[in-house]
Coordinates of C-alpha atoms and ligand atoms in Angstrom, one line a residue:
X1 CA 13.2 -23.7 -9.9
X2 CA 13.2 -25.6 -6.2
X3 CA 11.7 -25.4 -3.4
X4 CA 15.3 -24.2 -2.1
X5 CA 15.7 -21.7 -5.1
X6 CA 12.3 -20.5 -4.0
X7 CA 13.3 -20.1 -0.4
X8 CA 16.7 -18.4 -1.1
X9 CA 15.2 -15.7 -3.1
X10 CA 12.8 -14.7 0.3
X11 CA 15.6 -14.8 2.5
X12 CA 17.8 -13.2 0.8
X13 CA 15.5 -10.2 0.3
X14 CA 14.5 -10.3 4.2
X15 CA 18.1 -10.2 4.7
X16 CA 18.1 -6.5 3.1
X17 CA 17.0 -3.7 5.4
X18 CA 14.9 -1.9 3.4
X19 CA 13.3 0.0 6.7
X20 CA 11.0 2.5 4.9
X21 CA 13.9 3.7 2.6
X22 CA 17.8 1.4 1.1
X23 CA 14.7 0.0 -1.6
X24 CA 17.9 0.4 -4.1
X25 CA 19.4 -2.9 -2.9
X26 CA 16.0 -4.8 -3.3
X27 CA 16.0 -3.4 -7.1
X28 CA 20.1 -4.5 -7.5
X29 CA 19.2 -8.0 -6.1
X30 CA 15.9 -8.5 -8.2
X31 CA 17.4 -7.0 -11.2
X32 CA 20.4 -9.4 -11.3
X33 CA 18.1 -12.6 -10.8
X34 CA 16.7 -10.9 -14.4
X35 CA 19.8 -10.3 -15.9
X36 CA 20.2 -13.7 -17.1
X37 CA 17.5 -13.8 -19.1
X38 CA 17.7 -10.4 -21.4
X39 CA 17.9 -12.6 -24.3
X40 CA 14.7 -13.5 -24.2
X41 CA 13.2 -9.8 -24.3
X42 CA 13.5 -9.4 -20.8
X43 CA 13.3 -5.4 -20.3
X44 CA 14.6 -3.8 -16.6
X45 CA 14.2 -0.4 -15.9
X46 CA 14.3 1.8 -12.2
X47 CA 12.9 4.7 -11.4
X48 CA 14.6 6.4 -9.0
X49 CA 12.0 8.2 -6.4
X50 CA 15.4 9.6 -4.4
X51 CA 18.6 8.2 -3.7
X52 CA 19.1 5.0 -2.5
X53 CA 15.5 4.7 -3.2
X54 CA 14.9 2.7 -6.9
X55 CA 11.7 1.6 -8.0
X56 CA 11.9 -1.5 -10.4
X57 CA 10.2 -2.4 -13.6
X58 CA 10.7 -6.1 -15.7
X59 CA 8.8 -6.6 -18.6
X60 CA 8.5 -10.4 -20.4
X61 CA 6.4 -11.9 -22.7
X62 CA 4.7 -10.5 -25.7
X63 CA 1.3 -9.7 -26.9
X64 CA -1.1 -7.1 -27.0
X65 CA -2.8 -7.9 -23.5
X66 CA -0.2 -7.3 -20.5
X67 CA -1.0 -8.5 -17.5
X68 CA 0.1 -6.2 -13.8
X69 CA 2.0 -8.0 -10.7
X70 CA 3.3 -5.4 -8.3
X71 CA 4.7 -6.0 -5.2
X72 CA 6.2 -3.2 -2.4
X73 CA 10.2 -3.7 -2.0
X74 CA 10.0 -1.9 1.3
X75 CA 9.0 -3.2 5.0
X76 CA 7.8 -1.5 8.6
X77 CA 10.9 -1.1 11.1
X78 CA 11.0 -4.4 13.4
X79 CA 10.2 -2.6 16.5
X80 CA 11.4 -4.2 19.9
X81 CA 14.1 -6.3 19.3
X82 CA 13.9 -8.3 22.6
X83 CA 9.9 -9.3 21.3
X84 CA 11.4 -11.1 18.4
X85 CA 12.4 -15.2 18.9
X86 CA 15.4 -14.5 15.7
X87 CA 17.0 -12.0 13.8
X88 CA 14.0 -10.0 12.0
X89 CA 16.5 -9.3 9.1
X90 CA 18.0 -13.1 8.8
X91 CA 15.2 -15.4 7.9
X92 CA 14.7 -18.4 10.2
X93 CA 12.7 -21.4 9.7
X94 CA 11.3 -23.3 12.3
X95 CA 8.3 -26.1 11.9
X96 CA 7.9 -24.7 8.6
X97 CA 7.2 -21.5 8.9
X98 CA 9.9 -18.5 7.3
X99 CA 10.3 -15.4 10.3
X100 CA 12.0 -12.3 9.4
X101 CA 10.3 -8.5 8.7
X102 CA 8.4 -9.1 5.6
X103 CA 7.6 -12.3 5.6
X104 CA 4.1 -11.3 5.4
X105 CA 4.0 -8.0 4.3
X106 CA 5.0 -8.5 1.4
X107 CA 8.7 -9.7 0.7
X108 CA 7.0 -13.2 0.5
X109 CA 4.8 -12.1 -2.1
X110 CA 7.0 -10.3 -3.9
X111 CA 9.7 -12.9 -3.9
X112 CA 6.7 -15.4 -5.0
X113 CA 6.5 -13.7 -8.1
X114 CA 9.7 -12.9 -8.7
X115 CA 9.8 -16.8 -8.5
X116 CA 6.6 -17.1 -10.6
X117 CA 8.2 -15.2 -13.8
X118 CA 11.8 -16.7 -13.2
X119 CA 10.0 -20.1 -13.5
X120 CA 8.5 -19.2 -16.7
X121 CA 11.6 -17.5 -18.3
X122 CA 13.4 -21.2 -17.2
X123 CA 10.8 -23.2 -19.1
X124 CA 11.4 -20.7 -21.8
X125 CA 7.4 -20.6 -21.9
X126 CA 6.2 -17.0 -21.4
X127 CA 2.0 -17.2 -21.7
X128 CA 1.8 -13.4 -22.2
X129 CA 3.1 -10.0 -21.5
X130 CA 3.5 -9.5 -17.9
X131 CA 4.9 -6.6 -16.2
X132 CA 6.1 -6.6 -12.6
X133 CA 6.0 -3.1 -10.9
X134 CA 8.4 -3.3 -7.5
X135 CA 7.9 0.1 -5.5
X136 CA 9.6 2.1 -2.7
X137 CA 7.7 3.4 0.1
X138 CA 4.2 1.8 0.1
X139 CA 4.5 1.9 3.6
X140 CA 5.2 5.6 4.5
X141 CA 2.3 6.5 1.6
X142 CA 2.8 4.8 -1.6
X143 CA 4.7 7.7 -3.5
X144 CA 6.5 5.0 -5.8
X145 CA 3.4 3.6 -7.3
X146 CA 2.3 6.9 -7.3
X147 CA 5.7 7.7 -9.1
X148 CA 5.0 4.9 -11.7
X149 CA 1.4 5.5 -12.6
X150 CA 2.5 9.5 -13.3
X151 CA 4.8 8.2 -15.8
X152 CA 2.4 5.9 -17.2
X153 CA 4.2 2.9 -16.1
X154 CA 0.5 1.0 -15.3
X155 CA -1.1 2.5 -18.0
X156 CA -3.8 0.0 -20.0
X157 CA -3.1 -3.5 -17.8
X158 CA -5.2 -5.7 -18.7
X159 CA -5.5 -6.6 -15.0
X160 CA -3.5 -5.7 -12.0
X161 CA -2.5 -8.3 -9.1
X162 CA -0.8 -6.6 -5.9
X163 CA 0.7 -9.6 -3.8
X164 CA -0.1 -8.5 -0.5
X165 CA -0.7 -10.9 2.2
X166 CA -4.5 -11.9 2.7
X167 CA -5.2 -14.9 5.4
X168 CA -2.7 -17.2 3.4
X169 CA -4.1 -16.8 -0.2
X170 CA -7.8 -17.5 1.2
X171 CA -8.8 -13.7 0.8
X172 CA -8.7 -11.1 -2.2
X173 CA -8.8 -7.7 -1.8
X174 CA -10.7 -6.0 -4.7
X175 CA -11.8 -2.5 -3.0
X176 CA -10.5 -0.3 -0.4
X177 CA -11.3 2.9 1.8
X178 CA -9.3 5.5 1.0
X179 CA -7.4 7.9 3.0
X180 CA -7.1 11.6 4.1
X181 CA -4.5 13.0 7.2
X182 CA -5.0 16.2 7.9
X183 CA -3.6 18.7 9.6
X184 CA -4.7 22.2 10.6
X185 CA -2.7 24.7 11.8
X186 CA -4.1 28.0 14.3
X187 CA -1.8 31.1 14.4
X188 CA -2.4 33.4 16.7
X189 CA -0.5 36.1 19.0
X190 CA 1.5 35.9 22.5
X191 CA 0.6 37.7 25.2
X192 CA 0.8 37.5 28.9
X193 CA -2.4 35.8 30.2
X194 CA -3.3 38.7 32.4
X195 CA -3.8 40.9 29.3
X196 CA -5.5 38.7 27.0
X197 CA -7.1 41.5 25.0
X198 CA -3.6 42.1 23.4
X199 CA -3.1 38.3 22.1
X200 CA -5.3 36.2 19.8
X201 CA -6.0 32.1 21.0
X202 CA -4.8 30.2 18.6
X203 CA -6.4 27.1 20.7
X204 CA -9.9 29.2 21.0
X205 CA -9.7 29.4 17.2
X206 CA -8.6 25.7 16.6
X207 CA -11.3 24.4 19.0
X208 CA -13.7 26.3 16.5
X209 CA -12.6 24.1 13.7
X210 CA -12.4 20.8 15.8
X211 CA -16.2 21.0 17.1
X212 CA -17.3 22.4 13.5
X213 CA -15.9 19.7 11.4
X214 CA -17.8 17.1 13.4
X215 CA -21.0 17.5 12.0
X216 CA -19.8 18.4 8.5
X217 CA -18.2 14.8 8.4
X218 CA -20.6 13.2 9.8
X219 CA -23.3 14.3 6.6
X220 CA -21.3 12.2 4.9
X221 CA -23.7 9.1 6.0
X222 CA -23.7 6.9 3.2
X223 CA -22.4 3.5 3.9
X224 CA -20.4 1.0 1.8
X225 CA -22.4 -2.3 1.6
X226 CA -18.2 -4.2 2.1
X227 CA -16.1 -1.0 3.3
X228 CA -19.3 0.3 5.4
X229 CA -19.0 4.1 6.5
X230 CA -16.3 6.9 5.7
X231 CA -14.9 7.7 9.2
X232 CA -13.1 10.3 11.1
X233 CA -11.4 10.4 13.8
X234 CA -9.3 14.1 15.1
X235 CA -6.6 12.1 16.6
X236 CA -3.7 14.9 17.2
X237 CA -4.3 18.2 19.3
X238 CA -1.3 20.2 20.6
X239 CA -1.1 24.1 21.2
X240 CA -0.1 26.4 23.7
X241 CA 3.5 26.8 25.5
X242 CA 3.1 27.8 28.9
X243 CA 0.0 28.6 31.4
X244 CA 0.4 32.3 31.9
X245 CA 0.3 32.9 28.1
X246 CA -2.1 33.6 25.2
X247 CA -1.2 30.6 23.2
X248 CA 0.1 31.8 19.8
X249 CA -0.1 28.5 17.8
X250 CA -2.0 25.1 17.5
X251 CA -2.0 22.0 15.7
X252 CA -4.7 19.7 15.2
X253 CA -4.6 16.1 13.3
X254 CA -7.4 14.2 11.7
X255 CA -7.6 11.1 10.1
X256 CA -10.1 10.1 7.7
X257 CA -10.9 6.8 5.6
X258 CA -13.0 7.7 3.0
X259 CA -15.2 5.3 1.0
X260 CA -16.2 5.4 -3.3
X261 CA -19.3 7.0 -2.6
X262 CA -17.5 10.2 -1.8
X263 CA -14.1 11.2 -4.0
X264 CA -11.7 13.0 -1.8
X265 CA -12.3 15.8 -3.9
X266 CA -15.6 16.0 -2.2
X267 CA -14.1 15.8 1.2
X268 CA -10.5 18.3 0.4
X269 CA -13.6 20.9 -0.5
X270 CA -15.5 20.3 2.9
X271 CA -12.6 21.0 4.9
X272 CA -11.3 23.5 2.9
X273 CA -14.3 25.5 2.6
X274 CA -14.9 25.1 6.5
X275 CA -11.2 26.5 6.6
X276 CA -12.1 29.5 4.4
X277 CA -15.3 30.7 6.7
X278 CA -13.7 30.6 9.6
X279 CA -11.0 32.5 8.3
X280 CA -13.4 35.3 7.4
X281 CA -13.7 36.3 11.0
X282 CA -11.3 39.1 12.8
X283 CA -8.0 37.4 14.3
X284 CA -8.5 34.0 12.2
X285 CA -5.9 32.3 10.4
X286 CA -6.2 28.9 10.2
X287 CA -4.2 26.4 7.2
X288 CA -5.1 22.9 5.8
X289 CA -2.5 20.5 4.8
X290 CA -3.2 17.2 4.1
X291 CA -0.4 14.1 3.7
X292 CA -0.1 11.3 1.2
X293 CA -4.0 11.3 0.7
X294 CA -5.5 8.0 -1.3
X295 CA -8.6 7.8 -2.7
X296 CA -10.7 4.7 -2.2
X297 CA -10.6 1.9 -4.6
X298 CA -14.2 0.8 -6.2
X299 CA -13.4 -2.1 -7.1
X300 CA -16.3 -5.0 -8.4
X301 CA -16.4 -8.3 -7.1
X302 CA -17.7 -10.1 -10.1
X303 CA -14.7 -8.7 -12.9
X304 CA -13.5 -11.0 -14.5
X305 CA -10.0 -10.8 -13.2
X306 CA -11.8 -11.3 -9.5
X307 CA -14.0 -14.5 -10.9
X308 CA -9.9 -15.8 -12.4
X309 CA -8.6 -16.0 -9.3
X310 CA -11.3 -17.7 -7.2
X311 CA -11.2 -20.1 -9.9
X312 CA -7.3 -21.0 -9.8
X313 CA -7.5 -20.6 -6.3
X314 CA -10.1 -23.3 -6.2
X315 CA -7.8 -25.4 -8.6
X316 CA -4.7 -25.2 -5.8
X317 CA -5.9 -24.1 -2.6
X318 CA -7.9 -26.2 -0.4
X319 CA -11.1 -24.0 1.5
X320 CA -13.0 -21.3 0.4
X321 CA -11.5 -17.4 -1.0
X322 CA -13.4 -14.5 0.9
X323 CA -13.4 -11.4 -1.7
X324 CA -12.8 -8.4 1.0
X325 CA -12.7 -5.0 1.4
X326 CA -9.9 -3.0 3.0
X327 CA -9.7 -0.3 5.8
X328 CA -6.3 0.5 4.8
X329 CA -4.5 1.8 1.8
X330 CA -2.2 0.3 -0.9
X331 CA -0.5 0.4 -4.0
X332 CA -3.8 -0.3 -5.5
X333 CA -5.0 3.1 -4.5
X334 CA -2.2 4.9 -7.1
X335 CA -2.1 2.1 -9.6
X336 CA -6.1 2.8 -10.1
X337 CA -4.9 6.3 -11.5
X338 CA -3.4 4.7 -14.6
X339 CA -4.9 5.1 -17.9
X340 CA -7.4 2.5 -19.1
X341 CA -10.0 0.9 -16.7
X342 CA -8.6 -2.6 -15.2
X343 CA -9.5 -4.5 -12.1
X344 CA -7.3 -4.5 -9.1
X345 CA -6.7 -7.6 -7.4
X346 CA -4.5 -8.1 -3.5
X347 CA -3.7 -11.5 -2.8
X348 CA -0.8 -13.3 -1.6
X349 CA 1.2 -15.4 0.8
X350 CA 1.1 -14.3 4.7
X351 CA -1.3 -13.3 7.0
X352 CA -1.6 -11.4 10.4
X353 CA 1.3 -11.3 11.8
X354 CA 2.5 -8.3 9.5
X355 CA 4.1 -5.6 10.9
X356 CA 4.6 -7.5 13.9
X357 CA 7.3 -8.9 15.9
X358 CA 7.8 -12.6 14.9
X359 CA 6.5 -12.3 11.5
X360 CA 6.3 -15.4 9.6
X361 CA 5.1 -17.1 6.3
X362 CA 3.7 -20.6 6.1
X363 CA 6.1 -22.1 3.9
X364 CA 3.7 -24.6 2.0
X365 CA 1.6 -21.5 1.3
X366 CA 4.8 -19.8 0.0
X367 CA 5.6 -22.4 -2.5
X368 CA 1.9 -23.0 -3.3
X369 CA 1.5 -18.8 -4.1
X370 CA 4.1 -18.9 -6.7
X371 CA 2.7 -22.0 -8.7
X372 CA -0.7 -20.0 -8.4
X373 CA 0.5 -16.8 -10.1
X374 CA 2.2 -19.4 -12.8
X375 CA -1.1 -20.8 -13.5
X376 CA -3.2 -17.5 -13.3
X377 CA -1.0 -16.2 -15.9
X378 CA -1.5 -19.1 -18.1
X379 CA -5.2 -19.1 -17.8
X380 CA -5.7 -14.8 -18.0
X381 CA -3.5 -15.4 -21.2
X382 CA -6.0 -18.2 -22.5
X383 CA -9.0 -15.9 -21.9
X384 CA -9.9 -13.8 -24.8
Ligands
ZN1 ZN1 2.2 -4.3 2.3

């Protein structure tokens, strides 16, 4: 494949809009750069999460060992129009840089190893069995990996590696807090404000939880020696409807990134059981609900997967790899789920512009990422 080749297949999946849902069109267009090649045991499936929505699966190679690449197939919505120099869904390439929504995060990636696997199936030399995993909505809370592990899609990898972008190729993320939203709702009872006796303050009630929680998360005092402390922050607090009324409902919102020291599970029963004693007391009735939670990702710096890619990296990339830790959540945080205990690596083409206006890929970094999947492949394949 060419450098063009290489380029048309990112712009033509920046040129689908694929704004936190239409992921079907990104499965369509991968799947027929595939389709070619189901002579040589080339295996597509989709997984539909809803309509429109398709996760992807190809399969190639053989062997006992199969090696993970995964890569999200949807993007964050472009925001102000007038902030971006071009067309966010029409990639443009100025002084060698690719613009367009995604370019970072992560159609770049993906399409590098789209490219990566396409290349291999060309050269009719396939080192091993590799399995790319393309999901729907990794941005709004990574229900299609989530989707794809349940159904065992991930299940015993040998190794896992999530494209996302990382400082052009010269970071890898190997562990990650996790994440809990939460959202508490106060019911109470109307009533005009000069008779208060007859209502119950939902927002007296609510304030209960908000200034109780504090403390209880803040126990929680180990800290990471990469991710460093879990963290809360109550981030959402509505309630009431007018000033001359008991207010009859409130809402409050909490985010917390959690770290591996303490499960979710650990935190879920905090809150919960916080919940549960205040609701023992006359007029209470507080709920919990929490949203797309993620657990934190362990991960170990010296796994062999990890030590692969510093080494290739080495071999292609000028200037040292950082192994990092993550504040944020990603695909990695479902995929870990699977059956069978596998490292989880993120690295790929971009960097900080994601989810910006403007967002751009270096294009030599671009070209360089998918010879550098090529080559990891070869040399996992070669390890025993
Ligand atoms: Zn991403």
């Amino acid at each position: 494949m060419n450098k063009q080749q290489e380029i048309d297949i990112l712009s033509h999946l920046i040129s689908i809009k694929s704004v936190n849902d239409h992921e079907a069109a990104v499965a369509d267009y991968i799947e027929s750069l595939f389709k070619p090649y189901e002579d040589q045991g080339v295996k597509i499936e989709r997984v539909s999460y809803a309509p429109d929505r398709d996760n992807l699966i190809v399969t190639i190679g053989e062997g006992e060992r199969m090696l993970g690449f995964s890569g999200h197939e949807d993007v964050v919505a472009p925001g102000d129009l007038s902030q971006w120099n071009s067309d966010p869904f029409k990639a443009t390439i100025k002084d060698n840089m690719l613009y367009g929504r995604g370019a970072s995060d992560m159609k770049s990636g993906l399409a590098a190893l789209i490219a990566a696997m396409l290349d291999m199936l060309e050269n009719h030399h396939v080192p091993g069995k590799i399995r790319l995993l393309c999901t729907v909505g990794e941005e709004t809370g990574e229900y299609g990996a989530a989707q794809l592990t349940k159904l065992g899609y991930a299940d015993n990898l040998a190794g896992l590696v999530i494209a996302e972008p990382g400082n052009d190729m010269h970071e890898i993320g190997y562990t990650s807090k996790g994440i809990i939203d939460y959202i508490v709702t106060s019911k109470g009872k109307g009533a005009h404000s000069s008779q208060p006796q007859k209502g119950i303050n939902a927002i007296d009630h609510l304030i209960d939880f908000a200034v109780q929680v504090k403390p209880l998360m803040a126990k929680f005092d180990k800290v990471n020696p990469v991710l460093g402390p879990l963290t809360h922050v109550q981030s959402v607090f509505n309630g009431g409807e007018q000033i001359n009324s008991v207010p009859a409902k409130a809402v409050m919102k909490g985010n917390i990134r959690t770290i591996p020291e303490y499960p979710n599970q650990v935190v879920f029963d905090t809150l919960n059981g916080l919940v549960d004693q205040l609701n023992q007391k006359p007029g209470y009735d507080l709920t919990i609900e929490y949203s797309f939670p993620e657990d934190a990702m362990p991960g170990d710096k010296d796994a062999p997967l990890i030590k692969l890619i510093e080494h290739v990296h080495d071999e292609l990339f000028d200037g040292p790899i950082e192994p990092k830790g993550q504040a944020g959540a990603s695909d990695g945080s479902e995929f870990l789920h699977a059956k069978g205990d596998f490292a989880i690596a993120l690295i790929g083409p971009g960097n900080n512009t994601q989810h910006q206006s403007n967002e751009c890929v270096d294009l030599d970094v671009y070209h360089q990422s998918i010879k550098f999947y090529q080559q990891l492949a070869e040399e996992f394949f070669a390890q025993p």
